[in-house]
Tab-separated table of C-alpha atoms in Angstrom:
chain	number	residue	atom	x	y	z
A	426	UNK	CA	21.818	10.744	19.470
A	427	UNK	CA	18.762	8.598	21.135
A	428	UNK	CA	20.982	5.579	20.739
A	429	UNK	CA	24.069	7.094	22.878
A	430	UNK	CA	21.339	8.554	25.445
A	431	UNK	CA	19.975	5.627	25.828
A	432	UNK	CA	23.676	3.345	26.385
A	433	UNK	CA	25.049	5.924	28.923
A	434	UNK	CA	21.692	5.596	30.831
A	435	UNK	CA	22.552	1.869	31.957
A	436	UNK	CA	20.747	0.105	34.355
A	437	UNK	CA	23.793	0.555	36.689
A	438	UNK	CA	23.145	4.609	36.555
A	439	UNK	CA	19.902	3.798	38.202
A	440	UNK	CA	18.623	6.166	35.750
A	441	UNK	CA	16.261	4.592	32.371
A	442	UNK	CA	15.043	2.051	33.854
A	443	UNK	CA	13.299	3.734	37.049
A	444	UNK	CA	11.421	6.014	34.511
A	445	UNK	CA	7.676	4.870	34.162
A	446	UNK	CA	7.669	2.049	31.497
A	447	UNK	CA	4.290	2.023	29.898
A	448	UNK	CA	3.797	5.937	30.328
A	449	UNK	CA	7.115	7.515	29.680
A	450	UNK	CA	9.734	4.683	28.540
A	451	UNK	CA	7.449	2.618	25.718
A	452	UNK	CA	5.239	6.117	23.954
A	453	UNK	CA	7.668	8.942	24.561
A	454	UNK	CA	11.098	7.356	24.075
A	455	UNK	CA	11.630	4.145	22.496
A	456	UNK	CA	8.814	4.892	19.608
A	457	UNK	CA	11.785	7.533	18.521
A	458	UNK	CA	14.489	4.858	17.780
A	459	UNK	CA	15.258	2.367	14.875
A	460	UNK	CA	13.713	-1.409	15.400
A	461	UNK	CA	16.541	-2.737	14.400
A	462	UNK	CA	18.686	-0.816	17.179
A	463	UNK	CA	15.978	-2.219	19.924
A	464	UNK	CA	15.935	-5.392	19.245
A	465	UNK	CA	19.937	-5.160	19.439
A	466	UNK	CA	19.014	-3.267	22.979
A	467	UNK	CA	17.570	-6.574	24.151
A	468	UNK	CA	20.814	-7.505	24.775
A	469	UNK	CA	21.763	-5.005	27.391
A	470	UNK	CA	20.596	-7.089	30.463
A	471	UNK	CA	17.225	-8.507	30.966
A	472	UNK	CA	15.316	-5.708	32.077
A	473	UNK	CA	16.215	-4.198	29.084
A	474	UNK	CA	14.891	-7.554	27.143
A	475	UNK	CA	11.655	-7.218	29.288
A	476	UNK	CA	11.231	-3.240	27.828
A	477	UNK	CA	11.720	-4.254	24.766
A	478	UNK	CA	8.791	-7.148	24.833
A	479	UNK	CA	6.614	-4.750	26.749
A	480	UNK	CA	7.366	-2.066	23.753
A	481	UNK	CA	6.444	-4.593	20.868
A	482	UNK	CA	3.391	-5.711	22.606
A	483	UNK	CA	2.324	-2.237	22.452
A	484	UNK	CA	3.717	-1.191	18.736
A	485	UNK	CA	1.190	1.088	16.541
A	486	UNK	CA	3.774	0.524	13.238
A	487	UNK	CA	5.400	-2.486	11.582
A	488	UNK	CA	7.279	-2.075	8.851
A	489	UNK	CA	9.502	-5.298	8.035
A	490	UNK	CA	12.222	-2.900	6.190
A	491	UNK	CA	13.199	-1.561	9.326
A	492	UNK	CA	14.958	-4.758	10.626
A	493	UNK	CA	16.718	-5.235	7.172
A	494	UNK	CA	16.583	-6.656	3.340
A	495	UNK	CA	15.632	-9.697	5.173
A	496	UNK	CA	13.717	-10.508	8.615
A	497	UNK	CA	14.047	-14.531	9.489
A	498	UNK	CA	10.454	-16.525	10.015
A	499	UNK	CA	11.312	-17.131	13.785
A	500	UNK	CA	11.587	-13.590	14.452
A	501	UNK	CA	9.161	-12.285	12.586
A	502	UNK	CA	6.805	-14.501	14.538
A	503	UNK	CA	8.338	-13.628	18.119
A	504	UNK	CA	8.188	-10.065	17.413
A	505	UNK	CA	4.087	-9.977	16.857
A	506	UNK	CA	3.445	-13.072	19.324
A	507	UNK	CA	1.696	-10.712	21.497
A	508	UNK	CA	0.803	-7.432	19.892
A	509	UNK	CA	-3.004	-6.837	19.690
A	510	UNK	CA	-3.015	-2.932	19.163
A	511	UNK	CA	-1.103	-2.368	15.200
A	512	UNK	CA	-2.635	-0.174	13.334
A	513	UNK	CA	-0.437	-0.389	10.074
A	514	UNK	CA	1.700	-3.736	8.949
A	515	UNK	CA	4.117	-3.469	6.371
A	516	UNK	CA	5.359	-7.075	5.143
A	517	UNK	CA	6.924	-5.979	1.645
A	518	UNK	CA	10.309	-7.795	2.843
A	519	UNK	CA	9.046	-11.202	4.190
A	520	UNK	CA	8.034	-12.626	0.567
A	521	UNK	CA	10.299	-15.517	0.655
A	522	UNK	CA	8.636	-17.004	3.028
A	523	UNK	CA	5.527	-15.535	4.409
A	524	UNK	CA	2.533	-17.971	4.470
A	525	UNK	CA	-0.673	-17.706	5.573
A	526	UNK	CA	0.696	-19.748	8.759
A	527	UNK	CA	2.750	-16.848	9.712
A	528	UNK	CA	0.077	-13.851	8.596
A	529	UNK	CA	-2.879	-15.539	9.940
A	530	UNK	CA	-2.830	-15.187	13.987
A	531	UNK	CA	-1.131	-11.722	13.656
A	532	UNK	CA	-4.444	-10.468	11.478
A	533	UNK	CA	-6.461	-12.561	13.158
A	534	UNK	CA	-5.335	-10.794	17.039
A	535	UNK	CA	-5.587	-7.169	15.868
A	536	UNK	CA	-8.736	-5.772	14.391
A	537	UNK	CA	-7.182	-2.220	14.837
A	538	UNK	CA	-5.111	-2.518	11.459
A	539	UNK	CA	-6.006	0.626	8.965
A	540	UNK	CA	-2.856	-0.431	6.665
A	541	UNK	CA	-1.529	-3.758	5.421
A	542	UNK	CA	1.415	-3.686	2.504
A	543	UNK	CA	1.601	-7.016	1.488
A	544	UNK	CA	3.397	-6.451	-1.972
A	545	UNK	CA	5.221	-9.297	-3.436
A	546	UNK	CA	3.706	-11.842	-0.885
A	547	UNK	CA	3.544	-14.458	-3.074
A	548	UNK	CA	3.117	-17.134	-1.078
A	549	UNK	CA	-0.225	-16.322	0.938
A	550	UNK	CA	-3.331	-17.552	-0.147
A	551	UNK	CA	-6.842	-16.366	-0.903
A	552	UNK	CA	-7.579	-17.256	2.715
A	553	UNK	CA	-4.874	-14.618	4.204
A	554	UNK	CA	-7.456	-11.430	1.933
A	555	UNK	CA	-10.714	-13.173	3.550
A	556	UNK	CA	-8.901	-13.211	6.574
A	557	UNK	CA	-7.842	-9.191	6.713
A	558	UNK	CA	-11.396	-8.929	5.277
A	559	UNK	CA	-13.145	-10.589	8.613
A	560	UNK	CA	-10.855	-9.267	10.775
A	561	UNK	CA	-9.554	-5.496	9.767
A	562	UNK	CA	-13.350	-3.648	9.030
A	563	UNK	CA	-11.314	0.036	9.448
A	564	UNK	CA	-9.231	-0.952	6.747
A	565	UNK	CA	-8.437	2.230	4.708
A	566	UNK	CA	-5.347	1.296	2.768
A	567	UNK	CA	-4.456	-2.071	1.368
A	568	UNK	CA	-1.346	-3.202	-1.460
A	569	UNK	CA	-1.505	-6.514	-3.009
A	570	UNK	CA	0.846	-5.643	-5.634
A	571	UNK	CA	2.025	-8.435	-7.548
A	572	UNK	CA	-0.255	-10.843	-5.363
A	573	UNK	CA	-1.833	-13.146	-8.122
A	574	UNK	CA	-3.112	-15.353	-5.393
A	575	UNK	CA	-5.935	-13.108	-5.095
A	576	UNK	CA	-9.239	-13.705	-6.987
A	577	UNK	CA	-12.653	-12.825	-7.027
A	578	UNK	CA	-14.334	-14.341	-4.515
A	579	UNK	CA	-11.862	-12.678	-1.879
A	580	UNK	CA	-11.665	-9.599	-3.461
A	581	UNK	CA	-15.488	-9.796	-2.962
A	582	UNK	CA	-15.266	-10.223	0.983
A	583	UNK	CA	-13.080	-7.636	1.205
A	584	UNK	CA	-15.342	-5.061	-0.285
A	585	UNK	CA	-18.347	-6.276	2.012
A	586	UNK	CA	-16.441	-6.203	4.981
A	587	UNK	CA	-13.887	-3.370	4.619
A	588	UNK	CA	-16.206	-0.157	3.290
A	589	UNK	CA	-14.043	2.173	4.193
A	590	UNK	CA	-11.568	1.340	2.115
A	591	UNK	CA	-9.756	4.698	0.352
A	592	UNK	CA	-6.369	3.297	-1.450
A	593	UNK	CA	-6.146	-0.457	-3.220
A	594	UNK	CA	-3.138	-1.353	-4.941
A	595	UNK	CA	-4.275	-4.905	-7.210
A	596	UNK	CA	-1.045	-4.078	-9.340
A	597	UNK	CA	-0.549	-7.718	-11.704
A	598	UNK	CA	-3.480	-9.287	-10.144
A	599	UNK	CA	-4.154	-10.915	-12.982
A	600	UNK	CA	-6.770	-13.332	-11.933
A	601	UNK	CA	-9.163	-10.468	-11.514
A	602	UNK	CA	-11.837	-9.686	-14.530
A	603	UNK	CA	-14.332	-6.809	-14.581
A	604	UNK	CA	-16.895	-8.694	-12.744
A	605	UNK	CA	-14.666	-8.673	-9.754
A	606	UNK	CA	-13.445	-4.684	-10.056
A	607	UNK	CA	-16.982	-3.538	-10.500
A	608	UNK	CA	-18.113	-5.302	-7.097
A	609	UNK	CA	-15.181	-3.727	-5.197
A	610	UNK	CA	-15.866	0.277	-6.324
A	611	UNK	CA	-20.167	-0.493	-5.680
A	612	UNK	CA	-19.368	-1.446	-1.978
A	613	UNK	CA	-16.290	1.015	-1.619
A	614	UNK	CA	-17.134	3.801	-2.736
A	615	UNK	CA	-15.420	6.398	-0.899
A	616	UNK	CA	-11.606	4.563	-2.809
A	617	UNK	CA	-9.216	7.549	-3.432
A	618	UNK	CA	-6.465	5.455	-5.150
A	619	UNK	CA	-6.647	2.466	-7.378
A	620	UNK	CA	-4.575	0.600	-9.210
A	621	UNK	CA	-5.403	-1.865	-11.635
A	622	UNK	CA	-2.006	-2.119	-13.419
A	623	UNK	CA	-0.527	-4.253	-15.653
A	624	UNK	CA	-4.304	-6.744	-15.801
A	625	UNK	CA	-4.865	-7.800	-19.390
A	626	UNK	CA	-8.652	-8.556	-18.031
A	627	UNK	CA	-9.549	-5.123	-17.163
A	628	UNK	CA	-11.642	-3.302	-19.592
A	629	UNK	CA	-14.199	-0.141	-20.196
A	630	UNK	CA	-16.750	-2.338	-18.143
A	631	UNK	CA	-14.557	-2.255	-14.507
A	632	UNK	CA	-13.423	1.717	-15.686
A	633	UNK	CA	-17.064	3.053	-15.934
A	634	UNK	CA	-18.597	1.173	-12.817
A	635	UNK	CA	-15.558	2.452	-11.422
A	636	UNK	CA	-16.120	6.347	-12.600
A	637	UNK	CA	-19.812	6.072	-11.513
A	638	UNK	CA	-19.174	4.720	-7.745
A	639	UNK	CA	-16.502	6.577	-6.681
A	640	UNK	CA	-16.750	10.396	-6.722
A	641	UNK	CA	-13.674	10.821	-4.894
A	642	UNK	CA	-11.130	9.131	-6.518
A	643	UNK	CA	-7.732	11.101	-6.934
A	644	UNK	CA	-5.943	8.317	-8.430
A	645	UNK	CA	-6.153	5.961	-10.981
A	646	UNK	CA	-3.443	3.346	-12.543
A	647	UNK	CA	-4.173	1.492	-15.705
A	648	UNK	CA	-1.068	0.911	-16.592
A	649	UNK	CA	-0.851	-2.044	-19.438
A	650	UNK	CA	-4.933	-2.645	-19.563
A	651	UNK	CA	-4.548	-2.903	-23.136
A	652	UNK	CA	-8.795	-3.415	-23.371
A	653	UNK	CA	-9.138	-0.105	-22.056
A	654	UNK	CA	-10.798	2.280	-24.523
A	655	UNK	CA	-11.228	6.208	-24.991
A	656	UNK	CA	-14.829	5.736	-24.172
A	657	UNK	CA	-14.333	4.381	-20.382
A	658	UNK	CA	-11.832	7.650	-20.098
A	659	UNK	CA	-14.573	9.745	-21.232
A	660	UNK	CA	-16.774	8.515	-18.609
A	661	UNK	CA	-13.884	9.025	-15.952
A	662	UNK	CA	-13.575	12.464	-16.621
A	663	UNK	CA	-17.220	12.932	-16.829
A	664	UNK	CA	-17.624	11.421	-13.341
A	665	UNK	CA	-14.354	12.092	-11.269
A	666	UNK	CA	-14.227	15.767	-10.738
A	667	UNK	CA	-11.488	14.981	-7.690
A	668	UNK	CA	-9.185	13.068	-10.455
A	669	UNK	CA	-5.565	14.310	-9.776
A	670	UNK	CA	-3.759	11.620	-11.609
A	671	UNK	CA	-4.447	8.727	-14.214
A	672	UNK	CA	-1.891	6.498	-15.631
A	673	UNK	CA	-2.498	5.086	-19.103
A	674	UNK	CA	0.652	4.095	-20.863
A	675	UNK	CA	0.484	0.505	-22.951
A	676	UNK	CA	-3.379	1.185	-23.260
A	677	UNK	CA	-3.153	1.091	-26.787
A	678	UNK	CA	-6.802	1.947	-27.435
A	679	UNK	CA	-6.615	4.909	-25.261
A	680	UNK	CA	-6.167	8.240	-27.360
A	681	UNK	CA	-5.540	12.441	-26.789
A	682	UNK	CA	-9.296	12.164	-27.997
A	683	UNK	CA	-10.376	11.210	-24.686
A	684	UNK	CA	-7.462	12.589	-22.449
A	685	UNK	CA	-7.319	16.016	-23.911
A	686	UNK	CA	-10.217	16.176	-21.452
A	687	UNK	CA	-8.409	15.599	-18.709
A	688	UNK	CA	-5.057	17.107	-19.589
A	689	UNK	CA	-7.408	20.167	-19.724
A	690	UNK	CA	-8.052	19.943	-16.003
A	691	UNK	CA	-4.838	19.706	-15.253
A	692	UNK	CA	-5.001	15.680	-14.609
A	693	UNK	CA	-1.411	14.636	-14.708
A	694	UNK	CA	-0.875	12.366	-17.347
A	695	UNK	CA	1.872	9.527	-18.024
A	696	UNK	CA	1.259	10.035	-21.782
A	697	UNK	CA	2.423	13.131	-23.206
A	698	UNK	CA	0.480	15.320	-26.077
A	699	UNK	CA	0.936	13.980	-29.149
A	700	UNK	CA	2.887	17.673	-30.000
A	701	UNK	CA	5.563	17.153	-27.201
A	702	UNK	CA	5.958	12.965	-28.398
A	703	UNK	CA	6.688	13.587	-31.566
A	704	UNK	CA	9.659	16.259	-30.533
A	705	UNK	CA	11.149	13.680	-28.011
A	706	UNK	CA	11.112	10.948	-30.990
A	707	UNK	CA	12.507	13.549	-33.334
A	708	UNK	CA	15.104	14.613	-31.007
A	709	UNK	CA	15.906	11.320	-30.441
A	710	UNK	CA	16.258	10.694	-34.074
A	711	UNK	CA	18.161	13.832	-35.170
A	712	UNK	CA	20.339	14.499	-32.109
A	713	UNK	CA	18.852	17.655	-31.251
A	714	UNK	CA	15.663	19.711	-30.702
A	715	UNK	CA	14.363	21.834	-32.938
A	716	UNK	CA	13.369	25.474	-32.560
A	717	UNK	CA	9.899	26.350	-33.113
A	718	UNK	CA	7.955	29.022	-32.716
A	719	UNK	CA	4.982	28.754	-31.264
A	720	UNK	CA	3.530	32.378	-32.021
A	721	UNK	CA	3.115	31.103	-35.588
């Protein structure tokens, strides 16, 4: 419906066009449609090209996945050429070919950013997280899934620099060690959500510091640390009365010892109770589920 308002209301009608750009046109009426669809508006006539510019200049959101499964380098780079006021940045569909040539100047020109997805980026560089680091302090909410570019010492400028930090995703960053995760939750303590997913070099060590620092944590993903042990979960639960949700399956070390704790609570769980496992396995052996009577 926005769309077909906004094609009727050509700049022949005398109409769109007259209405205040930057206080009517750019926050009340454009923010409402598609990117995709304004950048095809561009090609209504040149004042319409002119709105446009005026309207990415002055964007709050970015989210790649708007344009398509795939946004070319050249207009990625056009698009953000002069926007100094974003607030969140959402890159998760540049990863072919996002450097830190192309990530660089648009960090570097807005220090308003509170959100920067950057999952799957493989191609940046240490220097891109130093960069946000120096650049973004109101970060609040941060993915670097599946970024195993990033290592210590960045991860360590990020925590000095962005202390207000409340959600980091460091899914498969697997150049990260305990060391480095302990650093991050003593400077950023008020994290929410963390995950440290599918990191062979996580262990009890990162967990506790982690417990101990951060009273408000909500969430916590541990997916695959297989040196995770019941005592770190003990400490979690000791320490994290806000815990909503922990994810534990593939820590092979981590029993219902330790998480009947939490399943107590009413933490949700990814691992069920050893009662309700064993029925799944023996339904999926026997082709049905038994009846049992739990009054017994």
């Amino acid at each position: 419906a926005p769309w077909c308002l906004m094609m009727s209301l050509t700049p022949s009608r005398g109409c769109l066009l007259d209405l205040p750009w930057e206080d009517i046109l750019v926050p009340h009426i454009l923010c409402h449609l598609p990117l995709q669809q304004l950048l095809s508006l561009q090609r209504v006539s040149k004042s319409f090209q002119s709105l446009i510019q005026l309207y990415l200049a002055n964007m709050r959101c970015f989210d790649s996945s708007q344009i398509g499964p795939a946004i070319p380098r050249a207009a990625f780079v056009n698009l953000l050429k002069d926007n100094e006021v974003l607030q969140q940045l959402a890159l998760q569909n540049c990863s072919d070919w996002l450097t830190d040539r192309e990530l660089l100047p648009v960090i570097g020109q807005n220090h308003h950013l509170h959100q920067i997805q950057l999952k799957g980026c493989a191609q940046l560089s240490r220097h891109a997280l130093v960069a946000i680091s120096l650049s973004c302090p109101n970060l609040r909410r941060l993915s670097l899934a599946h970024c195993e570019w990033v290592d210590s010492l960045s991860l360590r400028s990020l925590a000095d620099h962005c202390k207000a930090l409340e959600a980091v995703d460091l899914t498969a960053c697997r150049q990260l060690k305990d060391e480095a995760i302990c650093y991050l939750a003593q400077k950023c303590s008020r994290l929410k959500s963390l995950s440290l997913a599918v990191n062979a070099n996580v262990g009890d060590v990162a967990v506790e510091e982690i417990a101990k620092c951060c009273p408000e944590l909500e969430h916590l993903d541990l997916t695959g640390c297989l040196r995770v042990k019941n005592d770190s979960i003990r400490v979690l639960a000791e320490y994290c009365p806000k815990l909503r949700s922990l994810k534990v399956k593939h820590c092979h070390n981590v029993a219902e010892s330790s998480l009947s704790i939490l399943r107590s609570r009413g933490v949700e769980l990814d691992v069920e109770p050893p009662l309700q496992r064993a029925l799944v396995l023996l339904q999926d052996v026997v082709g049905f589920a038994p009846f049992i009577n739990l009054q017994i």
